[in-house]
Amino acid sequence: MRISWYLPETGLQDLVDSLSSFGRLAAPVRRGDGHVYEFVSSASDIDFNFTRTKLPPKKFLLPYKRMVGVYHPESMDYTPVGNEGGIVLLGVHPCDLHGIEVLARFFPELREKAFVVGVSCLPDEHCFCLDAGSAFAESALFDLFLVLLEGGFLLFVGSAKGIGVVEKLKGLIREATEEEIFLCRKFLEERTKLFRKRTLPLAGTSLLIEALYHSQVWEELSKDCLGCGTCTNVCPTCFCFASYDVPDIEGRKVKRVEFATSCQYPVHSLVAGGHYFRPSLSERFKHRYYHKLVGYTRQVGKAGCVGCGRCSFFCPVGIRMEEVLERLLYDQGVNHRC
Amino acid sequence: MIRALITDVEVLSPFHKRFTLAFEPLYADSWSHRPGQFVMLTVPMAGEVPISICSSPTRRGFVELTVREVGRKTGVLHRLSEGDVVGIRGPFGNGFPVERFKSMNVMLIAGGLGMAPLRSLLWYVLDRRELFGEIYLLYGTKSYQQVLYKDELKRLSSRKDVHCLFILDKLETQEDREWTPVEGLIPDLIDYVETDPERTCVAVCGPPVAYRFIVKKLLQRGFPKGNIFLSLERRMECGQGRCGNCQIGYKFTCKDGPVFSLLEEDLVPGML
């Protein structure tokens, strides 16, 4: 049962305090001309007025560089580390909620680790979550969800843990009125109008990507790509990692460290002896689209693209995911532009 | 990760060594694997590498790994000797569908270090000899120097119940010519085998570039796709379908493979 509550703006600090029992709290903070997720303790540092953060919340769930274990080189006793202590993510947009859901299907331990509070958002020209099916929080995992209203938040509960928090805030929050729920509906309606008018049939596109896997079209599509890996680094669902061992100076303890890698780098497909399975840039470019839209669906039953628009927004040469897909469709004579 | 003791190191060629590992009793009793599976081997202080198991599960109590010295981690491993310890995770992967091979002829096609995973299968079918029809071993290397398990294979060549066919890229030395009279690449060897393709299961493991040519020749000879099984190699960092490096199409080589039926080629782009 999902019940809606109203939390006045002044109650945000109390919410922050009550969430601290679940772990360290990270929230969007303004930095320079953009926003980033950072650990905060004061509600006044949080800024919900953002379109997208530079890095997705996965930076806390699967840190880009993380120690995963320690072993002793003589006994080979291995102790996993890094899973102790929870994390609270406050202010996650619906697309990133879906991103967390996708990651959690590959890494089930993340479900236990994170307490997630979603927040409503407004799209810009790079967002296509509405087409990707991740514009709403309902079908993703979340514990609480906030809709920003004038002077306060409409608060939705998404899990048993979320109910517990609401119980703790009983004196501060009240059940939402009919009018507040109406305002929320109104907000969502207005939000829908802000999305780009063209729709992109992502499901159909995934079939095309499979059908065109051996086509020459990818050479053309990837001709501007630098292979820098920015798209995979800012992606909320990319998870590829490499691992290495770091001995301490006396050689008594060895740390095992995993770090994020990218399928856009040649080394991703390099094996011992020097063979590259994806030697060309166009193959690596194609692999990303294939994995996002075909691979994830087959592997975990949910597409790997949540339409957050980060890869398009941060691409140094302006390659846009939705444009690439549109061109794929267009080349096949599918004109879906209305 | 469990601790394993190196009980024997055999030099197979200037670049290859075979490490025999033993586990502590607790693990030794519970260890089992299928031919074609691999382990994640931790070389203390250097890191973890995926290595296929070259011993057959029919020989219990130890695990053998054949490793070529090719990089930093395998370089450190090659400096270890009897009495040193390593870490093992696994076994991982699906392995060869040996049940499917039952009462069929079995053809093993190995190129270079591809002999290592196939040795596991080879001894499996030899130790369960009564379950299978004719057994063919096709093995190609650059030169005699690079041939793995030389003595073992020489003994096998004299056995009547297994047909061994060897090929070398070039016959240059006397040793080369004593090893085999056949010169050429591994697909050429397939022409020397007289067998009913419909009644023969084929297991292939070789260097990445060889698969396309081997498969082409097999299909020309009329082997059904469903009878051809390929053990594939990809970069692996975890062995559990998490690191993402080993993907072929939507499949994880470590979890869904490393053995793939050739039938999967149509569904899984980029396999060969």
Coordinates of C-alpha atoms in Angstrom, one line a residue:
Chain A
M1 CA 0.0 0.0 0.0
R2 CA 1.4 3.4 -1.0
I3 CA 0.2 6.3 1.0
S4 CA 0.9 9.9 0.2
W5 CA 2.0 12.3 2.9
Y6 CA 2.9 16.0 3.1
L7 CA 6.2 17.2 4.6
P8 CA 6.7 20.9 5.0
E9 CA 10.0 22.3 3.6
T10 CA 11.2 23.0 7.1
G11 CA 11.0 19.3 7.9
L12 CA 13.7 18.4 5.5
Q13 CA 16.4 18.5 8.2
D14 CA 14.4 16.2 10.3
L15 CA 14.0 13.8 7.4
V16 CA 17.8 13.9 6.9
D17 CA 18.4 13.2 10.6
S18 CA 15.9 10.3 10.7
L19 CA 17.6 8.7 7.6
S20 CA 21.0 8.7 9.3
S21 CA 20.3 5.4 11.0
F22 CA 20.4 3.7 7.6
G23 CA 24.0 5.0 6.8
R24 CA 25.8 8.0 5.4
L25 CA 23.6 10.3 3.5
A26 CA 24.5 11.5 0.0
A27 CA 22.4 14.2 -1.8
P28 CA 22.7 16.5 -4.8
V29 CA 24.9 19.6 -4.1
R30 CA 25.6 22.5 -6.4
R31 CA 29.2 22.6 -7.6
G32 CA 30.3 25.1 -10.2
D33 CA 27.9 25.0 -13.1
G34 CA 26.4 21.6 -12.3
H35 CA 25.4 19.3 -9.5
V36 CA 27.0 16.3 -7.9
Y37 CA 26.1 13.8 -5.3
E38 CA 28.0 14.4 -2.1
F39 CA 27.9 13.3 1.5
V40 CA 25.9 15.9 3.4
S41 CA 24.7 16.3 7.0
S42 CA 22.9 19.6 6.7
A43 CA 19.7 20.0 4.7
S44 CA 20.8 23.5 3.7
D45 CA 23.5 22.0 1.5
I46 CA 21.0 20.0 -0.5
D47 CA 19.8 21.5 -3.8
F48 CA 17.0 19.7 -5.5
N49 CA 16.9 22.2 -8.4
F50 CA 18.9 20.2 -10.9
T51 CA 18.3 18.3 -14.1
R52 CA 21.1 15.8 -14.0
T53 CA 24.2 15.2 -11.8
K54 CA 27.5 14.6 -13.5
L55 CA 28.0 11.1 -12.1
P56 CA 25.0 8.9 -11.3
P57 CA 24.3 7.6 -7.8
K58 CA 26.2 4.4 -8.8
K59 CA 29.3 6.2 -7.7
F60 CA 28.3 5.3 -4.1
L61 CA 26.9 1.9 -4.8
L62 CA 29.7 0.6 -7.0
P63 CA 32.4 3.2 -6.4
Y64 CA 34.6 3.7 -9.4
K65 CA 37.6 2.4 -7.4
R66 CA 36.8 0.1 -4.5
M67 CA 38.7 -2.2 -2.3
V68 CA 36.7 -5.5 -2.3
G69 CA 38.9 -7.7 -0.1
V70 CA 42.1 -8.4 1.7
Y71 CA 44.2 -11.6 1.8
H72 CA 47.3 -12.8 3.3
P73 CA 49.7 -14.2 0.7
E74 CA 50.8 -17.1 2.9
S75 CA 47.5 -18.3 4.3
M76 CA 45.5 -17.1 1.3
D77 CA 42.7 -16.2 3.8
Y78 CA 40.5 -13.9 2.0
T79 CA 38.2 -11.4 3.8
P80 CA 35.7 -9.5 1.7
V81 CA 35.4 -5.8 2.7
G82 CA 33.4 -2.8 1.5
N83 CA 29.9 -4.2 2.2
E84 CA 29.7 -3.0 5.8
G85 CA 27.6 0.2 6.4
G86 CA 24.6 1.3 4.5
I87 CA 24.2 4.3 2.3
V88 CA 21.3 6.7 2.0
L89 CA 20.7 8.3 -1.4
L90 CA 18.5 11.3 -1.1
G91 CA 17.3 13.1 -4.2
V92 CA 17.4 10.5 -7.0
H93 CA 15.5 11.2 -10.2
P94 CA 13.2 8.4 -11.6
C95 CA 15.7 7.5 -14.3
D96 CA 18.4 6.9 -11.8
L97 CA 16.0 4.9 -9.6
H98 CA 15.6 2.6 -12.6
G99 CA 19.3 2.7 -13.0
I100 CA 19.8 1.5 -9.5
E101 CA 17.2 -1.2 -10.1
V102 CA 19.1 -2.5 -13.1
L103 CA 22.4 -2.5 -11.2
A104 CA 20.8 -4.4 -8.3
R105 CA 19.7 -7.1 -10.7
F106 CA 23.4 -7.7 -11.4
F107 CA 24.6 -7.0 -7.9
P108 CA 21.8 -8.2 -5.5
E109 CA 23.8 -7.0 -2.4
L110 CA 23.0 -3.4 -3.4
R111 CA 19.4 -3.9 -2.5
E112 CA 20.3 -4.3 1.1
K113 CA 22.9 -1.6 1.1
A114 CA 21.0 1.4 -0.1
F115 CA 18.1 3.4 1.3
V116 CA 16.8 5.4 -1.7
V117 CA 14.7 8.6 -1.6
G118 CA 13.6 9.7 -5.1
V119 CA 12.7 13.2 -6.0
S120 CA 10.6 14.7 -8.9
C121 CA 12.3 16.3 -11.8
L122 CA 11.8 18.3 -15.0
P123 CA 13.3 17.1 -18.3
D124 CA 15.6 19.0 -20.6
E125 CA 16.2 18.4 -24.3
H126 CA 18.5 15.4 -23.6
C127 CA 16.1 13.5 -21.5
F128 CA 14.2 10.6 -23.1
C129 CA 13.1 8.6 -20.0
L130 CA 9.5 8.8 -21.2
D131 CA 10.5 6.7 -24.2
A132 CA 12.7 4.5 -22.2
G133 CA 9.9 3.6 -19.8
S134 CA 11.7 5.0 -16.8
A135 CA 10.1 8.4 -16.4
F136 CA 8.1 7.3 -13.3
A137 CA 9.3 5.8 -10.1
E138 CA 6.5 3.3 -9.7
S139 CA 8.1 0.4 -11.5
A140 CA 11.5 0.9 -9.9
L141 CA 12.8 0.3 -6.4
F142 CA 12.6 3.2 -3.9
D143 CA 11.9 3.6 -0.2
L144 CA 10.5 7.2 -0.3
F145 CA 9.7 9.5 -3.1
L146 CA 9.4 13.3 -2.8
V147 CA 7.4 15.5 -5.2
L148 CA 8.5 19.1 -4.9
L149 CA 5.5 21.4 -4.3
E150 CA 5.3 25.0 -3.2
G151 CA 6.6 25.1 0.4
G152 CA 6.9 21.4 0.9
F153 CA 7.0 17.9 -0.4
L154 CA 4.5 15.3 -1.3
L155 CA 6.0 12.2 0.1
F156 CA 5.2 8.7 -1.2
V157 CA 6.2 5.5 0.6
G158 CA 7.7 2.7 -1.5
S159 CA 8.9 0.1 1.0
A160 CA 8.6 -1.2 4.6
K161 CA 11.7 0.7 5.5
G162 CA 10.1 3.8 4.2
I163 CA 7.0 3.3 6.4
G164 CA 9.3 3.1 9.4
V165 CA 10.7 6.6 8.5
V166 CA 7.2 8.0 8.1
E167 CA 6.4 6.6 11.6
K168 CA 9.4 8.4 13.1
L169 CA 8.3 11.7 11.5
K170 CA 4.7 11.4 12.7
G171 CA 4.7 14.8 14.5
L172 CA 6.0 16.6 11.4
I173 CA 4.1 15.1 8.5
R174 CA 0.5 14.7 7.8
E175 CA -1.5 12.9 5.2
A176 CA -1.7 14.8 2.0
T177 CA -4.9 16.6 1.2
E178 CA -7.0 16.2 -2.0
E179 CA -5.7 19.5 -3.2
E180 CA -2.1 18.6 -2.8
I181 CA -2.6 15.3 -4.6
F182 CA -4.3 17.3 -7.4
L183 CA -1.3 19.7 -7.5
C184 CA 1.0 16.7 -7.8
R185 CA -1.1 15.3 -10.7
K186 CA -1.0 18.7 -12.4
F187 CA 2.8 18.9 -12.0
L188 CA 3.2 15.5 -13.6
E189 CA 1.0 16.6 -16.5
E190 CA 3.0 19.7 -17.1
R191 CA 6.2 17.7 -16.8
T192 CA 5.0 15.3 -19.6
K193 CA 4.4 18.3 -21.9
L194 CA 8.1 19.3 -21.5
F195 CA 9.4 16.2 -23.1
R196 CA 10.5 16.2 -26.7
K197 CA 7.5 15.6 -29.0
R198 CA 9.1 12.9 -31.1
T199 CA 8.8 9.4 -29.6
L200 CA 11.6 6.9 -29.9
P201 CA 10.4 3.3 -30.0
L202 CA 13.2 1.8 -27.9
A203 CA 11.8 -1.7 -28.0
G204 CA 11.7 -1.7 -31.8
T205 CA 15.2 -0.3 -31.9
S206 CA 16.6 -3.2 -29.9
L207 CA 15.3 -5.6 -32.6
L208 CA 17.0 -3.4 -35.2
I209 CA 20.3 -3.4 -33.4
E210 CA 20.2 -7.2 -33.5
A211 CA 19.2 -7.4 -37.1
L212 CA 21.8 -4.8 -38.1
Y213 CA 24.6 -6.2 -36.0
H214 CA 26.7 -7.2 -39.0
S215 CA 25.8 -4.1 -41.0
Q216 CA 28.3 -1.5 -42.2
V217 CA 26.0 1.3 -40.8
W218 CA 28.0 1.3 -37.5
E219 CA 31.1 2.5 -39.3
E220 CA 29.1 5.6 -40.3
L221 CA 27.4 6.0 -37.0
S222 CA 30.7 5.9 -35.0
K223 CA 32.8 8.0 -37.3
D224 CA 32.9 11.0 -34.8
C225 CA 33.4 8.8 -31.7
L226 CA 36.7 9.3 -29.9
G227 CA 36.4 6.2 -27.8
C228 CA 37.0 8.2 -24.6
G229 CA 34.6 6.2 -22.5
T230 CA 32.8 9.2 -21.1
C231 CA 29.4 7.7 -22.0
T232 CA 30.1 4.6 -20.0
N233 CA 31.5 6.4 -17.0
V234 CA 28.5 8.7 -16.6
C235 CA 26.0 5.9 -17.4
P236 CA 23.9 4.9 -14.4
T237 CA 23.8 1.3 -15.4
C238 CA 27.3 0.6 -16.7
F239 CA 29.1 -1.8 -14.4
C240 CA 32.2 -3.3 -16.1
F241 CA 35.2 -3.5 -13.9
A242 CA 38.8 -4.7 -13.8
S243 CA 40.6 -6.0 -10.7
Y244 CA 44.1 -5.9 -9.4
D245 CA 46.0 -6.9 -6.3
V246 CA 48.0 -4.3 -4.3
P247 CA 50.5 -5.8 -1.7
D248 CA 51.5 -3.6 1.2
I249 CA 55.1 -2.7 1.6
E250 CA 56.0 -5.6 3.7
G251 CA 54.1 -8.1 1.6
R252 CA 52.0 -9.4 4.5
K253 CA 48.7 -8.2 3.3
V254 CA 47.3 -7.8 -0.2
K255 CA 44.4 -5.6 -1.1
R256 CA 42.1 -6.6 -4.0
V257 CA 40.9 -3.5 -5.8
E258 CA 38.3 -3.3 -8.5
F259 CA 38.0 -0.2 -10.7
A260 CA 35.5 0.8 -13.3
T261 CA 36.6 0.1 -16.8
S262 CA 34.9 0.8 -20.1
C263 CA 33.9 -1.3 -23.1
Q264 CA 35.0 1.7 -25.2
Y265 CA 38.6 1.0 -24.3
P266 CA 40.5 -1.5 -26.4
V267 CA 41.8 -3.2 -23.2
H268 CA 38.3 -4.3 -22.4
S269 CA 38.5 -7.1 -25.0
L270 CA 42.3 -7.8 -24.8
V271 CA 43.3 -11.3 -23.7
A272 CA 46.7 -12.7 -22.8
G273 CA 48.8 -13.1 -25.9
G274 CA 47.7 -9.8 -27.3
H275 CA 44.5 -10.6 -29.2
Y276 CA 41.7 -7.9 -29.2
F277 CA 38.2 -9.3 -29.7
R278 CA 36.8 -5.8 -30.5
P279 CA 39.8 -4.2 -32.2
S280 CA 38.0 -1.4 -34.0
L281 CA 36.2 1.7 -32.6
S282 CA 33.0 0.9 -34.5
E283 CA 32.8 -2.5 -32.9
R284 CA 33.2 -1.1 -29.4
F285 CA 30.7 1.7 -30.2
K286 CA 28.2 -1.0 -31.5
H287 CA 28.8 -3.2 -28.4
R288 CA 27.6 -0.4 -26.1
Y289 CA 24.3 0.0 -28.0
Y290 CA 23.9 -3.7 -28.3
H291 CA 24.5 -4.3 -24.6
K292 CA 22.3 -1.4 -23.4
L293 CA 19.3 -2.3 -25.5
V294 CA 19.6 -6.0 -26.2
G295 CA 22.1 -7.4 -23.7
Y296 CA 20.6 -6.1 -20.5
T297 CA 17.1 -7.1 -21.5
R298 CA 18.3 -10.7 -22.1
Q299 CA 20.6 -10.7 -19.0
V300 CA 18.3 -9.2 -16.4
G301 CA 15.0 -8.5 -18.1
K302 CA 15.3 -4.7 -18.1
A303 CA 16.9 -2.5 -20.7
G304 CA 20.2 -0.9 -19.7
C305 CA 19.3 2.5 -21.1
V306 CA 17.1 4.6 -18.7
G307 CA 17.0 7.7 -20.8
C308 CA 18.8 9.9 -18.4
G309 CA 20.6 11.7 -21.2
R310 CA 24.0 11.8 -19.5
C311 CA 25.9 10.1 -22.3
S312 CA 24.5 12.6 -24.8
F313 CA 25.0 15.6 -22.6
F314 CA 28.6 14.8 -21.6
C315 CA 29.8 13.4 -24.9
P316 CA 32.7 15.7 -26.0
V317 CA 31.8 15.3 -29.7
G318 CA 28.0 15.5 -29.3
I319 CA 27.0 12.0 -30.2
R320 CA 23.4 11.6 -29.0
M321 CA 22.0 8.2 -28.1
E322 CA 18.5 9.1 -29.4
E323 CA 19.9 10.5 -32.6
V324 CA 21.9 7.3 -33.3
L325 CA 18.8 5.2 -32.7
E326 CA 16.7 7.5 -34.9
R327 CA 19.2 7.2 -37.7
L328 CA 19.2 3.4 -37.4
L329 CA 15.5 3.5 -37.7
Y330 CA 15.6 6.0 -40.5
D331 CA 18.1 4.0 -42.5
Q332 CA 15.7 1.1 -42.4
G333 CA 12.9 3.2 -43.8
V334 CA 11.1 3.5 -40.5
N335 CA 9.9 7.0 -40.3
H336 CA 8.4 7.4 -36.9
R337 CA 8.6 11.2 -36.7
C338 CA 5.2 12.6 -36.5
Chain B
M1 CA 39.0 -18.2 -2.3
I2 CA 40.6 -21.4 -1.1
R3 CA 44.3 -22.1 -0.5
A4 CA 46.0 -24.6 -2.8
L5 CA 49.5 -26.1 -2.4
I6 CA 51.7 -26.5 -5.5
T7 CA 52.8 -30.1 -5.3
D8 CA 54.5 -30.4 -8.6
V9 CA 55.8 -28.1 -11.4
E10 CA 56.6 -29.6 -14.8
V11 CA 58.3 -27.7 -17.5
L12 CA 56.4 -28.5 -20.7
S13 CA 58.1 -26.1 -23.1
P14 CA 60.2 -23.0 -22.8
F15 CA 57.0 -21.0 -22.2
H16 CA 54.6 -23.5 -20.6
K17 CA 54.5 -25.1 -17.2
R18 CA 52.1 -27.5 -15.6
F19 CA 51.2 -26.9 -12.0
T20 CA 49.7 -29.6 -9.9
L21 CA 47.7 -28.3 -7.0
A22 CA 46.4 -30.0 -3.9
F23 CA 43.8 -28.7 -1.5
E24 CA 43.5 -29.1 2.2
P25 CA 41.5 -32.3 3.0
L26 CA 38.3 -30.3 3.7
Y27 CA 38.2 -28.9 0.1
A28 CA 39.8 -31.8 -1.7
D29 CA 36.9 -34.0 -0.7
S30 CA 34.3 -31.6 -2.0
W31 CA 36.2 -30.6 -5.2
S32 CA 34.7 -31.7 -8.5
H33 CA 34.6 -30.2 -11.9
R34 CA 33.5 -30.9 -15.5
P35 CA 35.9 -31.1 -18.4
G36 CA 36.2 -27.6 -20.0
Q37 CA 35.7 -25.6 -16.8
F38 CA 38.2 -23.1 -15.5
V39 CA 39.3 -21.6 -12.2
M40 CA 40.2 -18.1 -11.1
L41 CA 43.8 -18.5 -9.9
T42 CA 45.2 -16.0 -7.5
V43 CA 49.0 -15.6 -7.8
P44 CA 49.9 -14.2 -4.4
M45 CA 50.6 -10.5 -4.6
A46 CA 50.3 -10.4 -8.4
G47 CA 46.6 -10.9 -9.0
E48 CA 44.0 -13.2 -10.4
V49 CA 43.9 -14.9 -13.7
P50 CA 41.4 -17.3 -15.4
I51 CA 43.0 -20.6 -16.1
S52 CA 41.4 -23.7 -17.5
I53 CA 41.7 -27.0 -15.7
C54 CA 43.8 -29.5 -17.7
S55 CA 43.2 -32.5 -15.5
S56 CA 40.2 -34.8 -15.8
P57 CA 37.6 -35.0 -13.0
T58 CA 38.0 -38.8 -13.3
R59 CA 41.4 -38.4 -11.6
R60 CA 40.6 -37.0 -8.1
G61 CA 42.6 -35.5 -5.4
F62 CA 44.5 -32.9 -7.4
V63 CA 44.0 -30.2 -10.0
E64 CA 46.3 -29.5 -12.8
L65 CA 46.7 -26.2 -14.6
T66 CA 48.9 -25.5 -17.6
V67 CA 50.0 -21.9 -17.9
R68 CA 52.0 -20.1 -20.6
E69 CA 54.2 -17.3 -19.4
V70 CA 52.7 -14.4 -21.2
G71 CA 52.4 -11.4 -18.9
R72 CA 53.0 -10.0 -15.4
K73 CA 50.8 -12.4 -13.4
T74 CA 51.8 -15.5 -15.3
G75 CA 55.4 -14.4 -15.1
V76 CA 55.2 -14.3 -11.3
L77 CA 53.4 -17.7 -11.3
H78 CA 56.2 -19.2 -13.3
R79 CA 58.7 -18.3 -10.6
L80 CA 56.8 -20.3 -8.0
S81 CA 57.8 -23.8 -7.2
E82 CA 56.8 -26.9 -5.3
G83 CA 55.6 -26.0 -1.8
D84 CA 54.4 -22.5 -2.6
V85 CA 50.7 -21.6 -2.2
V86 CA 48.2 -20.0 -4.5
G87 CA 44.5 -19.2 -4.2
I88 CA 41.7 -20.8 -6.2
R89 CA 38.1 -19.8 -6.8
G90 CA 35.9 -22.0 -8.9
P91 CA 35.4 -24.1 -10.8
F92 CA 33.5 -21.7 -13.1
G93 CA 31.7 -22.1 -16.5
N94 CA 29.6 -24.8 -18.0
G95 CA 32.2 -27.2 -19.4
F96 CA 31.7 -29.7 -22.2
P97 CA 28.3 -31.4 -22.4
V98 CA 29.9 -34.9 -22.0
E99 CA 26.5 -36.6 -21.7
R100 CA 25.8 -35.4 -25.2
F101 CA 28.9 -37.2 -26.5
K102 CA 27.7 -40.6 -25.2
S103 CA 27.9 -43.4 -27.8
M104 CA 29.1 -40.9 -30.4
N105 CA 32.5 -40.6 -31.9
V106 CA 34.5 -37.9 -30.3
M107 CA 36.8 -35.6 -32.2
L108 CA 39.0 -33.1 -30.2
I109 CA 40.6 -30.3 -32.2
A110 CA 43.3 -28.4 -30.3
G111 CA 45.5 -25.6 -31.5
G112 CA 48.4 -24.5 -29.3
L113 CA 47.5 -23.9 -25.7
G114 CA 44.0 -25.1 -26.6
M115 CA 45.3 -28.5 -25.8
A116 CA 45.1 -27.7 -22.1
P117 CA 41.3 -27.5 -21.6
L118 CA 40.9 -30.4 -24.1
R119 CA 43.3 -32.6 -22.1
S120 CA 40.7 -32.6 -19.4
L121 CA 38.1 -33.8 -21.9
L122 CA 40.6 -36.2 -23.5
W123 CA 41.3 -38.1 -20.3
Y124 CA 37.6 -38.0 -19.4
V125 CA 36.7 -39.8 -22.5
L126 CA 39.6 -42.2 -22.2
D127 CA 38.8 -43.1 -18.6
R128 CA 35.2 -43.7 -19.6
R129 CA 36.3 -45.3 -22.9
E130 CA 33.3 -47.7 -23.1
L131 CA 30.8 -44.8 -23.4
F132 CA 32.2 -43.4 -26.6
G133 CA 32.8 -44.6 -30.2
E134 CA 36.0 -43.7 -32.0
I135 CA 38.2 -41.0 -30.4
Y136 CA 40.2 -38.6 -32.6
L137 CA 42.7 -36.2 -31.2
L138 CA 43.8 -33.5 -33.7
Y139 CA 46.5 -31.3 -32.3
G140 CA 48.4 -28.5 -34.1
T141 CA 51.3 -26.3 -32.9
K142 CA 53.9 -24.1 -34.4
S143 CA 56.8 -26.5 -33.8
Y144 CA 57.7 -29.6 -31.8
Q145 CA 59.2 -27.4 -29.1
Q146 CA 55.7 -25.9 -28.4
V147 CA 54.0 -29.3 -28.1
L148 CA 52.5 -29.8 -24.7
Y149 CA 52.4 -33.2 -22.8
K150 CA 54.9 -34.7 -25.3
D151 CA 55.6 -38.0 -23.5
E152 CA 51.9 -38.5 -22.6
L153 CA 50.9 -37.9 -26.2
K154 CA 53.6 -40.2 -27.6
R155 CA 52.3 -43.0 -25.3
L156 CA 48.8 -42.2 -26.5
S157 CA 49.9 -42.5 -30.2
S158 CA 50.7 -46.1 -29.6
R159 CA 47.3 -46.9 -28.2
K160 CA 44.9 -48.6 -30.5
D161 CA 41.7 -47.1 -29.1
V162 CA 42.5 -43.5 -29.9
H163 CA 43.6 -41.9 -33.2
C164 CA 46.2 -39.2 -32.7
L165 CA 46.9 -36.8 -35.6
F166 CA 49.5 -34.1 -35.2
I167 CA 50.4 -31.2 -37.4
L168 CA 53.1 -28.5 -37.2
D169 CA 53.1 -25.1 -39.0
K170 CA 56.5 -26.0 -40.5
L171 CA 58.6 -29.1 -40.4
E172 CA 62.1 -27.6 -39.8
T173 CA 64.1 -29.8 -37.4
Q174 CA 64.6 -33.5 -37.1
E175 CA 62.4 -33.5 -34.0
D176 CA 59.6 -31.9 -35.9
R177 CA 59.7 -34.6 -38.5
E178 CA 59.9 -37.4 -35.9
W179 CA 56.8 -35.9 -34.3
T180 CA 54.6 -35.9 -37.4
P181 CA 55.0 -36.0 -41.1
V182 CA 52.2 -33.5 -41.6
E183 CA 52.9 -29.8 -42.2
G184 CA 50.2 -27.1 -42.3
L185 CA 47.5 -25.5 -40.2
I186 CA 45.1 -27.3 -38.0
P187 CA 42.1 -27.2 -40.3
D188 CA 44.1 -29.2 -42.9
L189 CA 44.2 -32.1 -40.4
I190 CA 40.4 -32.5 -40.5
D191 CA 40.8 -34.0 -44.0
Y192 CA 42.8 -36.9 -42.6
V193 CA 39.9 -38.1 -40.5
E194 CA 37.5 -40.6 -41.9
T195 CA 34.4 -40.5 -39.7
D196 CA 30.6 -40.2 -40.1
P197 CA 30.0 -36.5 -39.3
E198 CA 26.5 -37.1 -38.1
R199 CA 27.8 -39.6 -35.5
T200 CA 30.6 -37.5 -34.3
C201 CA 30.8 -34.7 -31.7
V202 CA 33.5 -32.2 -32.1
A203 CA 35.2 -30.2 -29.3
V204 CA 37.4 -27.3 -30.5
C205 CA 39.8 -25.1 -28.6
G206 CA 42.4 -23.1 -30.2
P207 CA 43.8 -19.6 -30.7
P208 CA 41.0 -17.0 -31.4
V209 CA 41.9 -16.6 -35.1
A210 CA 41.7 -20.4 -35.7
Y211 CA 38.0 -21.0 -35.0
R212 CA 36.6 -19.4 -38.1
F213 CA 38.8 -21.7 -40.3
I214 CA 38.2 -24.8 -38.3
V215 CA 34.4 -24.3 -38.3
K216 CA 34.4 -23.6 -42.0
K217 CA 36.2 -26.8 -42.7
L218 CA 34.0 -28.8 -40.4
L219 CA 30.8 -27.5 -42.0
Q220 CA 32.3 -28.3 -45.5
R221 CA 32.8 -31.8 -44.3
G222 CA 29.2 -32.0 -43.2
F223 CA 29.4 -31.9 -39.5
P224 CA 26.0 -30.7 -38.1
K225 CA 26.3 -27.4 -36.2
G226 CA 24.7 -29.0 -33.2
N227 CA 27.6 -31.5 -33.0
I228 CA 30.3 -28.8 -32.8
F229 CA 31.3 -27.4 -29.4
L230 CA 33.7 -24.5 -29.1
S231 CA 35.6 -23.5 -26.0
L232 CA 36.1 -19.8 -26.2
E233 CA 38.4 -17.3 -24.6
R234 CA 37.6 -13.8 -23.5
R235 CA 39.0 -11.3 -20.9
M236 CA 37.7 -12.2 -17.5
E237 CA 38.1 -10.4 -14.2
C238 CA 35.6 -12.2 -12.0
G239 CA 34.4 -15.5 -13.3
Q240 CA 30.9 -14.9 -12.1
G241 CA 29.2 -12.7 -14.7
R242 CA 29.8 -9.5 -12.9
C243 CA 32.8 -7.8 -14.4
G244 CA 31.3 -7.6 -17.9
N245 CA 34.6 -8.0 -19.8
C246 CA 33.8 -11.5 -21.2
Q247 CA 30.6 -10.7 -23.0
I248 CA 29.9 -12.3 -26.3
G249 CA 26.6 -10.7 -27.5
Y250 CA 24.4 -11.0 -24.5
K251 CA 26.2 -14.1 -23.1
F252 CA 28.8 -14.1 -20.4
T253 CA 31.6 -16.4 -21.4
C254 CA 32.4 -17.2 -17.8
K255 CA 28.9 -18.1 -16.8
D256 CA 27.1 -19.1 -20.0
G257 CA 30.3 -20.5 -21.5
P258 CA 33.2 -21.0 -22.0
V259 CA 31.8 -23.9 -24.1
F260 CA 29.3 -22.8 -26.8
S261 CA 27.4 -24.9 -29.3
L262 CA 28.0 -23.7 -32.8
L263 CA 24.2 -23.4 -33.0
E264 CA 24.4 -20.4 -30.8
E265 CA 26.4 -18.5 -33.4
D266 CA 23.2 -17.3 -35.0
L267 CA 21.8 -15.9 -31.7
V268 CA 25.0 -14.6 -30.2
P269 CA 26.7 -12.1 -32.5
G270 CA 30.5 -11.8 -32.4
M271 CA 31.1 -15.4 -31.2
L272 CA 33.7 -16.4 -33.9

